[in-house]
PDB file of C-alpha atoms in Angstrom:
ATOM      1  CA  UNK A1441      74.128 149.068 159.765  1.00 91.00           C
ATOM      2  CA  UNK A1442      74.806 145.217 159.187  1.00 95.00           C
ATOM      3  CA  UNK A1443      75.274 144.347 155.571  1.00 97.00           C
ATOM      4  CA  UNK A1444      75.423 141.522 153.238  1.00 98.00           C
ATOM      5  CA  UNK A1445      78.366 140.049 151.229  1.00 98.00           C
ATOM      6  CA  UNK A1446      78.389 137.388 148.216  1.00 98.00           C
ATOM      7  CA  UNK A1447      82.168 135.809 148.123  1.00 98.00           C
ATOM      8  CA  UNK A1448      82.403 133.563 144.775  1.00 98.00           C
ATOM      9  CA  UNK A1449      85.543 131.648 145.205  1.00 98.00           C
ATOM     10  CA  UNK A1450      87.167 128.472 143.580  1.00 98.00           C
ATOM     11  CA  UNK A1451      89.019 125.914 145.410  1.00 98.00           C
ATOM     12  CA  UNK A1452      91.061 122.460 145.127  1.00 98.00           C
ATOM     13  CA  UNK A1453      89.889 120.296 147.556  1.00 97.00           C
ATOM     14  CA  UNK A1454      92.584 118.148 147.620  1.00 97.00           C
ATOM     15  CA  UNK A1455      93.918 119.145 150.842  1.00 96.00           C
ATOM     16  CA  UNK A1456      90.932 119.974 152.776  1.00 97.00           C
ATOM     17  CA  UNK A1457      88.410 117.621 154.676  1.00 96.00           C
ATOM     18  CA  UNK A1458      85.601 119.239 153.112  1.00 95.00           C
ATOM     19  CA  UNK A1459      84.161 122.650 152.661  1.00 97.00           C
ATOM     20  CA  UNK A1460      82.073 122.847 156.592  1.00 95.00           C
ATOM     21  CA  UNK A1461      84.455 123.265 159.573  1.00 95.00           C
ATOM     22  CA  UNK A1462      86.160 120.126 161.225  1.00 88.00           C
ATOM     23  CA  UNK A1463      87.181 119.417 164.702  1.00 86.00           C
ATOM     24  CA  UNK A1464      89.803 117.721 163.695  1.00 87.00           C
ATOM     25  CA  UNK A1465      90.693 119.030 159.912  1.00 92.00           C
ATOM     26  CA  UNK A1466      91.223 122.006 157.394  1.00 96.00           C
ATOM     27  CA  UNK A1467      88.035 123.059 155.588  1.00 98.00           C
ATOM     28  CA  UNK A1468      87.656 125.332 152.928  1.00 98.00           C
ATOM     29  CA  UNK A1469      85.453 127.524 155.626  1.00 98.00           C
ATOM     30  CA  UNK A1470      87.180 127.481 158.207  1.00 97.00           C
ATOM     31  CA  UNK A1471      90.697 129.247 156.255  1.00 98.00           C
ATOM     32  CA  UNK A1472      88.055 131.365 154.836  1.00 98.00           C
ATOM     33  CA  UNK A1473      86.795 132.167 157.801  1.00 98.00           C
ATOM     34  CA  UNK A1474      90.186 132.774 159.466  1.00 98.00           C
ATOM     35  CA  UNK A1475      91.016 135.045 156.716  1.00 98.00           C
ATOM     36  CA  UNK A1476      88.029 137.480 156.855  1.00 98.00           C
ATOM     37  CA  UNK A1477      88.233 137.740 160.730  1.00 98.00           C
ATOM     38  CA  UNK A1478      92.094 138.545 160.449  1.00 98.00           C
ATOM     39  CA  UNK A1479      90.873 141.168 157.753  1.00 98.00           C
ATOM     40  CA  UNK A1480      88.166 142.312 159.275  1.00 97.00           C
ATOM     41  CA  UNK A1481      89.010 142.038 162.935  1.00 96.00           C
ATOM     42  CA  UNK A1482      86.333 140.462 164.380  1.00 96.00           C
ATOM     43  CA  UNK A1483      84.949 136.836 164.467  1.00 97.00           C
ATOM     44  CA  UNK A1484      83.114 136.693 160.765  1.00 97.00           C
ATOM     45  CA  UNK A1485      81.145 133.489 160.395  1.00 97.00           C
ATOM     46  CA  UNK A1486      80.340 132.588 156.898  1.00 98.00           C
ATOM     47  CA  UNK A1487      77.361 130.147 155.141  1.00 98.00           C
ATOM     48  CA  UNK A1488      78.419 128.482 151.705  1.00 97.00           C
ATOM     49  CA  UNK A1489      75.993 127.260 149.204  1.00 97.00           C
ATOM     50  CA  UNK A1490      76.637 123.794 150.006  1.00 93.00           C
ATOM     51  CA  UNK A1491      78.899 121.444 151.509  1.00 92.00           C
ATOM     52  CA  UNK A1492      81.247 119.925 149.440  1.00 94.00           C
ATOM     53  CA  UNK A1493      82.819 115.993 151.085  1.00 93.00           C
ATOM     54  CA  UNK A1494      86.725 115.571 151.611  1.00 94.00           C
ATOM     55  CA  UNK A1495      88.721 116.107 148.787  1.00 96.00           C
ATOM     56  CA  UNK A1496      85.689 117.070 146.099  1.00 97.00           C
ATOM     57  CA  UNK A1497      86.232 120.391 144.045  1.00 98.00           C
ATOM     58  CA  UNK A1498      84.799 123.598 142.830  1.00 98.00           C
ATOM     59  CA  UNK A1499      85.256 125.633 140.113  1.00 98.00           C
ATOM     60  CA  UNK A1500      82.420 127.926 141.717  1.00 98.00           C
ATOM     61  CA  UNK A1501      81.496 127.920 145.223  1.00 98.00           C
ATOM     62  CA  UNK A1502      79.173 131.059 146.869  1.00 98.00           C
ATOM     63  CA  UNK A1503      79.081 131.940 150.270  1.00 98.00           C
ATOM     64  CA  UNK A1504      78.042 134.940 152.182  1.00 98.00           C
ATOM     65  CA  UNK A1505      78.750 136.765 155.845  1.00 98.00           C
ATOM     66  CA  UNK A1506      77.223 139.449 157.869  1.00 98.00           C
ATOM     67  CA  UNK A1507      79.389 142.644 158.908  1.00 97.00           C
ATOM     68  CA  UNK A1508      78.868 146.104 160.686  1.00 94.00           C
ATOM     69  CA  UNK A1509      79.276 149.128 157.392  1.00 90.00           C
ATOM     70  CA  UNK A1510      80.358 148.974 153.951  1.00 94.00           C
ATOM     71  CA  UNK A1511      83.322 147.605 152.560  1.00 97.00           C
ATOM     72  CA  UNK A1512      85.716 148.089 149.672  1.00 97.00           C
ATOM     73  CA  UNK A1513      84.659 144.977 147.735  1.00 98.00           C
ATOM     74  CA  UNK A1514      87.805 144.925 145.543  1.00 98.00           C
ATOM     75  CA  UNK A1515      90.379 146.037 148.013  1.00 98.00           C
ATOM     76  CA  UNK A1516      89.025 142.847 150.331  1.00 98.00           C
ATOM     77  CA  UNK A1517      88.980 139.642 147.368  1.00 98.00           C
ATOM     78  CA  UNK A1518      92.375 141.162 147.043  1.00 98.00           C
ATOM     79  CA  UNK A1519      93.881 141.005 150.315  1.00 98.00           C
ATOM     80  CA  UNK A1520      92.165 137.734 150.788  1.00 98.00           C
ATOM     81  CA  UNK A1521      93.483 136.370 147.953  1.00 98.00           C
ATOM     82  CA  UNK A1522      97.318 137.396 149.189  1.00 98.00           C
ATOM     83  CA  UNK A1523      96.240 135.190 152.395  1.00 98.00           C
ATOM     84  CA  UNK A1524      95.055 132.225 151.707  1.00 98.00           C
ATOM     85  CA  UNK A1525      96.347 129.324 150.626  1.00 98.00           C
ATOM     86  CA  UNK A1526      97.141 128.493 147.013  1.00 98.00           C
ATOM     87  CA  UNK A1527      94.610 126.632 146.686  1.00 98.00           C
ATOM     88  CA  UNK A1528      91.471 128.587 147.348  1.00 98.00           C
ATOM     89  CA  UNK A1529      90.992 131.662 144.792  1.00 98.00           C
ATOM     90  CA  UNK A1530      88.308 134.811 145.607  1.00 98.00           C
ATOM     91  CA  UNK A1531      87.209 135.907 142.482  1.00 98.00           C
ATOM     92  CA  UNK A1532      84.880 138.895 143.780  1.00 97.00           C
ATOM     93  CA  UNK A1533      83.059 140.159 147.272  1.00 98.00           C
ATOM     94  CA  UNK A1534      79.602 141.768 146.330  1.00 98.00           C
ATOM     95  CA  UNK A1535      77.299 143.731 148.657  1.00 97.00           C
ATOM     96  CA  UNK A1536      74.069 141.975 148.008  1.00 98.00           C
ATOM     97  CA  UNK A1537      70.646 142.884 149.593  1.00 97.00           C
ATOM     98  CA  UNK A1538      70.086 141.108 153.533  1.00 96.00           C
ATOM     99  CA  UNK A1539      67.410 138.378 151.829  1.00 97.00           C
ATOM    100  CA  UNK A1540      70.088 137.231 149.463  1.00 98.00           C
ATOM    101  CA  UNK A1541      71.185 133.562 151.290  1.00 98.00           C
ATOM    102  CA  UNK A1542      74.138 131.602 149.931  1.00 98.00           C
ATOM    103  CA  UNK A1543      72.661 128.898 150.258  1.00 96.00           C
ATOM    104  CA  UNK A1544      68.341 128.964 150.345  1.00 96.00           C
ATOM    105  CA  UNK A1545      68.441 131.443 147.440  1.00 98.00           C
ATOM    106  CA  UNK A1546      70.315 129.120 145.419  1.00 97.00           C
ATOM    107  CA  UNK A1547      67.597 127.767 142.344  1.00 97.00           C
ATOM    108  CA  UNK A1548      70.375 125.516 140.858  1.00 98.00           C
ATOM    109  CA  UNK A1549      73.660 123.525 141.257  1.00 98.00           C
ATOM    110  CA  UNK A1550      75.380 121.615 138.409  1.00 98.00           C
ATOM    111  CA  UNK A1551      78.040 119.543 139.069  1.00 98.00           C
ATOM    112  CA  UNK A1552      80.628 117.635 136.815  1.00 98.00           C
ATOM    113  CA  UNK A1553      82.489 114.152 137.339  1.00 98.00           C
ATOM    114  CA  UNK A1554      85.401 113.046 135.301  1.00 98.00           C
ATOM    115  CA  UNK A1555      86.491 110.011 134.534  1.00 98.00           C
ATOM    116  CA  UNK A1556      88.825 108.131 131.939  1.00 97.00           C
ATOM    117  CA  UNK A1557      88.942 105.016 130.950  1.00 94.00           C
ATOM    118  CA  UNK A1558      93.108 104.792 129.855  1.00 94.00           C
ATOM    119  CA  UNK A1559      95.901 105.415 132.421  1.00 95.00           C
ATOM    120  CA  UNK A1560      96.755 108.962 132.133  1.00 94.00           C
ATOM    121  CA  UNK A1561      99.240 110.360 134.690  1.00 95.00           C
ATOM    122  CA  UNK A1562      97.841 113.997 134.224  1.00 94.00           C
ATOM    123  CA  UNK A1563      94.503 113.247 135.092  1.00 94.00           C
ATOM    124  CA  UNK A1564      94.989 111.383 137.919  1.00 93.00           C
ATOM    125  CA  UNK A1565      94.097 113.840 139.986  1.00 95.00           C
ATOM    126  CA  UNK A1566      91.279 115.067 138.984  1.00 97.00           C
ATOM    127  CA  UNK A1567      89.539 112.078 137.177  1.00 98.00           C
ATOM    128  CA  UNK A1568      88.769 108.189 138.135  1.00 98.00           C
ATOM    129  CA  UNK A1569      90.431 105.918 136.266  1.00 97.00           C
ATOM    130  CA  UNK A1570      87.972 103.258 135.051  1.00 96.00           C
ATOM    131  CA  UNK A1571      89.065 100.018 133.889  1.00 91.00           C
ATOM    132  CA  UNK A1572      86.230  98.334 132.472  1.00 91.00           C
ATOM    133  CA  UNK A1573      84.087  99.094 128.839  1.00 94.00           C
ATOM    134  CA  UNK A1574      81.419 100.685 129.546  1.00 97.00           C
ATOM    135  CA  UNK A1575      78.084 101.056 127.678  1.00 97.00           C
ATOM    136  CA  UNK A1576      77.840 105.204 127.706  1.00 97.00           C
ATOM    137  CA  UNK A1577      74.376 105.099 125.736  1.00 97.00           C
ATOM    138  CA  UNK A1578      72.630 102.950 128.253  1.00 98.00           C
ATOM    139  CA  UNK A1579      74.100 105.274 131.013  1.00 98.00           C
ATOM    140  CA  UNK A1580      72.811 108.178 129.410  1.00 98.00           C
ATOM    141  CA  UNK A1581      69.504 106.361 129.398  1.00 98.00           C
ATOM    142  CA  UNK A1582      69.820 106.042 133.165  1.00 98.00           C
ATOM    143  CA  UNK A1583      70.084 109.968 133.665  1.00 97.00           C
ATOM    144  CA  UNK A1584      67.063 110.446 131.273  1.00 98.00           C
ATOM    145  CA  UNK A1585      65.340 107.978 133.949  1.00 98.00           C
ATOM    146  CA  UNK A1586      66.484 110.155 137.353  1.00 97.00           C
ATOM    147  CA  UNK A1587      64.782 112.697 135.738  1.00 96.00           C
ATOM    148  CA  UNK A1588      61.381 111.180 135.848  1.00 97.00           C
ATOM    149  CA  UNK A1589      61.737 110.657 139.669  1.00 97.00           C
ATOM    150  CA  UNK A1590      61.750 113.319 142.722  1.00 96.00           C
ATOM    151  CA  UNK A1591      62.829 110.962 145.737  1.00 96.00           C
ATOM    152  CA  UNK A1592      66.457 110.303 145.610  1.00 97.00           C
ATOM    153  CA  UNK A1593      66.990 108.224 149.661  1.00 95.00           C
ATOM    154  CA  UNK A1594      68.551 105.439 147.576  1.00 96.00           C
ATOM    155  CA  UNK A1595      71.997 108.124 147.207  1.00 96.00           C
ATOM    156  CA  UNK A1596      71.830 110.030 150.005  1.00 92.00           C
ATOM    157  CA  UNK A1597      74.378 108.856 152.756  1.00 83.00           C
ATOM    158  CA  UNK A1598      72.858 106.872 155.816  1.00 76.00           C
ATOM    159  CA  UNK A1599      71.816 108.452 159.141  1.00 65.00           C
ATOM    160  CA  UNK A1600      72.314 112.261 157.082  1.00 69.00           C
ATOM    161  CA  UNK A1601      70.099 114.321 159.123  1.00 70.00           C
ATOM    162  CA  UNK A1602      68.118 115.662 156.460  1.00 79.00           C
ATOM    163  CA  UNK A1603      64.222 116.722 156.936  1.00 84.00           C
ATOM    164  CA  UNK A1604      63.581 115.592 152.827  1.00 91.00           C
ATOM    165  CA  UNK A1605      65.280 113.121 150.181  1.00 94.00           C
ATOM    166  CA  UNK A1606      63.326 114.988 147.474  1.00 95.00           C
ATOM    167  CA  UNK A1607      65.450 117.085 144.722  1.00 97.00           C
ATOM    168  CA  UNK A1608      64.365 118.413 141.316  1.00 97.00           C
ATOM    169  CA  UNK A1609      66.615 116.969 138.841  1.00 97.00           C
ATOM    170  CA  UNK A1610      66.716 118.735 135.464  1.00 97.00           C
ATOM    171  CA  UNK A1611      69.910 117.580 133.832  1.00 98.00           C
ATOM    172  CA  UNK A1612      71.657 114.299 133.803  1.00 98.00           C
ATOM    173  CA  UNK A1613      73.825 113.319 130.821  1.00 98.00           C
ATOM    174  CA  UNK A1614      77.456 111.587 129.763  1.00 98.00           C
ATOM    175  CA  UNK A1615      79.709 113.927 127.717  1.00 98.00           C
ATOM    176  CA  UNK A1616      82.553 112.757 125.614  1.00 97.00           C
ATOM    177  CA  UNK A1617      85.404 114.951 125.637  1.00 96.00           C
ATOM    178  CA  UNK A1618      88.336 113.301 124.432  1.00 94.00           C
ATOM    179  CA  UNK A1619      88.735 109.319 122.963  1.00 93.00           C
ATOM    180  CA  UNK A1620      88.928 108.709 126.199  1.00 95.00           C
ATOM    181  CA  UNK A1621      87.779 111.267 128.783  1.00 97.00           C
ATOM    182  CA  UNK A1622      83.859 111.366 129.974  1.00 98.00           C
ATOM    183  CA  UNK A1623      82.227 113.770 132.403  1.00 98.00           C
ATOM    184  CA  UNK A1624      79.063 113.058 133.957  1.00 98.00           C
ATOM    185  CA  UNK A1625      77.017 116.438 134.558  1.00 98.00           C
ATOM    186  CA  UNK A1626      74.049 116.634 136.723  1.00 98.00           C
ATOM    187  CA  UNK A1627      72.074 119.823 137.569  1.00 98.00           C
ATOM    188  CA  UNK A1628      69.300 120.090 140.423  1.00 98.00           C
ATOM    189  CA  UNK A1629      68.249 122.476 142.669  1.00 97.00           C
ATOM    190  CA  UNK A1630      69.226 120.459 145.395  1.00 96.00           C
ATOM    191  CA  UNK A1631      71.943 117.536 146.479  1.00 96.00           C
ATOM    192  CA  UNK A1632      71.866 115.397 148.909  1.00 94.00           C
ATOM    193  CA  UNK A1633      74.648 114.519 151.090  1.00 91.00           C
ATOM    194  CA  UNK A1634      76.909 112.123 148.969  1.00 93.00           C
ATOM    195  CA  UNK A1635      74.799 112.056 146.188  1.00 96.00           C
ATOM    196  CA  UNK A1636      76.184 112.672 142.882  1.00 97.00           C
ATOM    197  CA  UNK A1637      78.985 110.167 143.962  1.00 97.00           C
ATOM    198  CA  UNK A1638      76.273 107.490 144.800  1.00 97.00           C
ATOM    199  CA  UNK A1639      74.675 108.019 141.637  1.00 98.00           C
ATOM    200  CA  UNK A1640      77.656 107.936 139.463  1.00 98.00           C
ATOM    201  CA  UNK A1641      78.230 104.511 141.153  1.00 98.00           C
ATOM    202  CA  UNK A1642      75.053 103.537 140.374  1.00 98.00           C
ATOM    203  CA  UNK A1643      75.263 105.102 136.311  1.00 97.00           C
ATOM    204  CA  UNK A1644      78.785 103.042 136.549  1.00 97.00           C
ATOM    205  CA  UNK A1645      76.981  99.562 137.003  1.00 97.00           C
ATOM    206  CA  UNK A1646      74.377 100.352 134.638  1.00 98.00           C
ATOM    207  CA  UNK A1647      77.512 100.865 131.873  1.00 97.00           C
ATOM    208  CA  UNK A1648      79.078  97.728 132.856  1.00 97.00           C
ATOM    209  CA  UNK A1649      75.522  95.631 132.495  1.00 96.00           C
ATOM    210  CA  UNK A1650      75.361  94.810 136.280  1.00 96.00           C
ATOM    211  CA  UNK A1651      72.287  96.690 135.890  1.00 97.00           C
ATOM    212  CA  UNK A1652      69.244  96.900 134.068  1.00 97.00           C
ATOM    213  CA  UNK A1653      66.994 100.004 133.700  1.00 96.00           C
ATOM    214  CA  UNK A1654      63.863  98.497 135.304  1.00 97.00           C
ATOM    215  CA  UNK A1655      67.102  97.495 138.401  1.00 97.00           C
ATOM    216  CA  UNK A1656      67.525 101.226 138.603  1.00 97.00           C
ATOM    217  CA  UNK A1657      64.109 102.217 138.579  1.00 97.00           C
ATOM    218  CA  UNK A1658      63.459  99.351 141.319  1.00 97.00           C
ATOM    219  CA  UNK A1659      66.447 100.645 143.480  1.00 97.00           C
ATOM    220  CA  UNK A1660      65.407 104.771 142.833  1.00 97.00           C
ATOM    221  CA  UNK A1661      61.877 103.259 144.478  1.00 96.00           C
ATOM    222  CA  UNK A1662      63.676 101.228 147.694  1.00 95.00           C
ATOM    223  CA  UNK A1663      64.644 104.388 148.343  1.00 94.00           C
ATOM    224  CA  UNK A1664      67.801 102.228 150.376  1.00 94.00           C
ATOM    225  CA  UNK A1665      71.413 103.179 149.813  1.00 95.00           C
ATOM    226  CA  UNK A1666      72.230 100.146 150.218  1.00 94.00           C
ATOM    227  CA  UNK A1667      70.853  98.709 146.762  1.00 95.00           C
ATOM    228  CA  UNK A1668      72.533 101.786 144.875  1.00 96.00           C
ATOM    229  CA  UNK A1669      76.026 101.926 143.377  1.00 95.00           C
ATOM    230  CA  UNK A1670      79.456 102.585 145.175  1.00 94.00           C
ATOM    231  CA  UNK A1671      80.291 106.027 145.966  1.00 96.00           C
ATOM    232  CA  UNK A1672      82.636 107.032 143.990  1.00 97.00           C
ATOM    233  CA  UNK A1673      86.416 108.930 144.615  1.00 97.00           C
ATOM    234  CA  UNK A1674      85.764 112.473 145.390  1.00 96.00           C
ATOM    235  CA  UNK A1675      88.739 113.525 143.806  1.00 97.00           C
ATOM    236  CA  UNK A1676      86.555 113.274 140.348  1.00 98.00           C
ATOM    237  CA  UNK A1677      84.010 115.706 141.438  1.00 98.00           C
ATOM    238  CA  UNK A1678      83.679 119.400 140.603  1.00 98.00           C
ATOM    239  CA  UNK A1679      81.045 121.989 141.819  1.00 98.00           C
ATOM    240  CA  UNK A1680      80.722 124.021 138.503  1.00 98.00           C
ATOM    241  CA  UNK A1681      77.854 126.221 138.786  1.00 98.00           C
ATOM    242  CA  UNK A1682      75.852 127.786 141.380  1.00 98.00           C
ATOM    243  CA  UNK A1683      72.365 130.246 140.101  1.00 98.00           C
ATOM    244  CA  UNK A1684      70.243 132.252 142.155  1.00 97.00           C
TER     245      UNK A1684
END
């Protein structure tokens, strides 16, 4: 009888082009899935609860696969864990019932980016430097105002073949964590592709008064990603929570 497993796993992202299989590049999936099949002997495809971009993070990633019997859950993060790279941690395999889906069952993603705003060599690499004051009250005004809308086209990536630019936004806010350390968390039940980077970007100009709040609102309404914000470095970006 086929069954259903949940894999929760972590990963740096540093050295990977992404979490969904390259032609030409390491992806979180594919060592996973190179793992499991070694383990398992057989070809085990797996489905992830999104897809993080090149170089973007998770503390908590979900994914799931189909396989013939039952398995020793424990025995199986285990052995993974002794395979793959240093950089990408199982933290448990769960049998889960055959509607469970990694990534359709999913009701919410929350995802953190860090940034600092004096040169710190130990954050380098895991938060953007910014150089410039920035006006965090008036940026937390701008997530209060994503959360009014539904239609987020003006930070999803061009020509991204997706069938709806519509995502439920339900938390958008700056938090200080240090005299000089921000993060920028934003929960939804849905991302787009390139999205929180875009609208970091675009929270970023709003800060630095290139931007006015009725500006935002008028570029949330083009529904163009060219009027919105730069994307920013992925290297700042952390998947940090995935319910079902």
């Amino acid at each position: 009888m086929v069954k259903r497993y949940f894999i929760t796993l972590s990963y740096d992202g540093t050295n990977y082009h992404g979490w969904q299989v390259q032609p030409n590049g390491i992806s979180v999936q594919g060592e996973l899935q190179r793992v499991l099949s070694t383990l398992l002997r057989q070809e085990i495809a797996i489905t992830g609860a999104g897809r993080t971009d090149a170089g973007v993070h998770a503390r908590v990633m979900v994914a799931h696969f189909d396989v013939e019997g039952e398995l020793d859950c424990k025995q199986l993060a285990y052995k993974m864990n002794k395979m793959l790279p240093k950089d990408i941690a199982v933290s448990k395999v769960e049998e889960v019932s055959p509607e469970m889906h990694a990534r359709f069952s999913a009701t919410e993603r929350t995802y953190h980016y860090y940034i600092h705003t004096r040169k710190d060599p130990f954050r380098r690499a895991y938060s953007c430097e910014i150089h410039y004051q920035l006006d965090f009250e008036a940026m937390n005004r701008a997530g209060r105002i994503l959360m009014e809308y539904e239609d987020f086209g003006a930070f999803c990536k061009a020509h991204s073949d997706v069938k709806t630019t519509l995502c439920h936004v339900t938390r958008a806010e700056w938090i200080q964590t240090g005299e000089t350390e921000w993060y920028f968390v934003i929960s939804a039940n849905r991302f787009l592709r390139n999205m929180v980077r875009a609208v970091v970007g675009t929270m970023i100009d709003v800060g630095r008064g290139r931007l006015t709040e009725d500006e935002l609102r008028a570029v949330i309404d083009g529904k163009r990603r060219s009027d919105a914000g730069d994307s920013m470095p992925g290297n700042a970006l952390f998947l940090e929570e995935i319910k079902y």
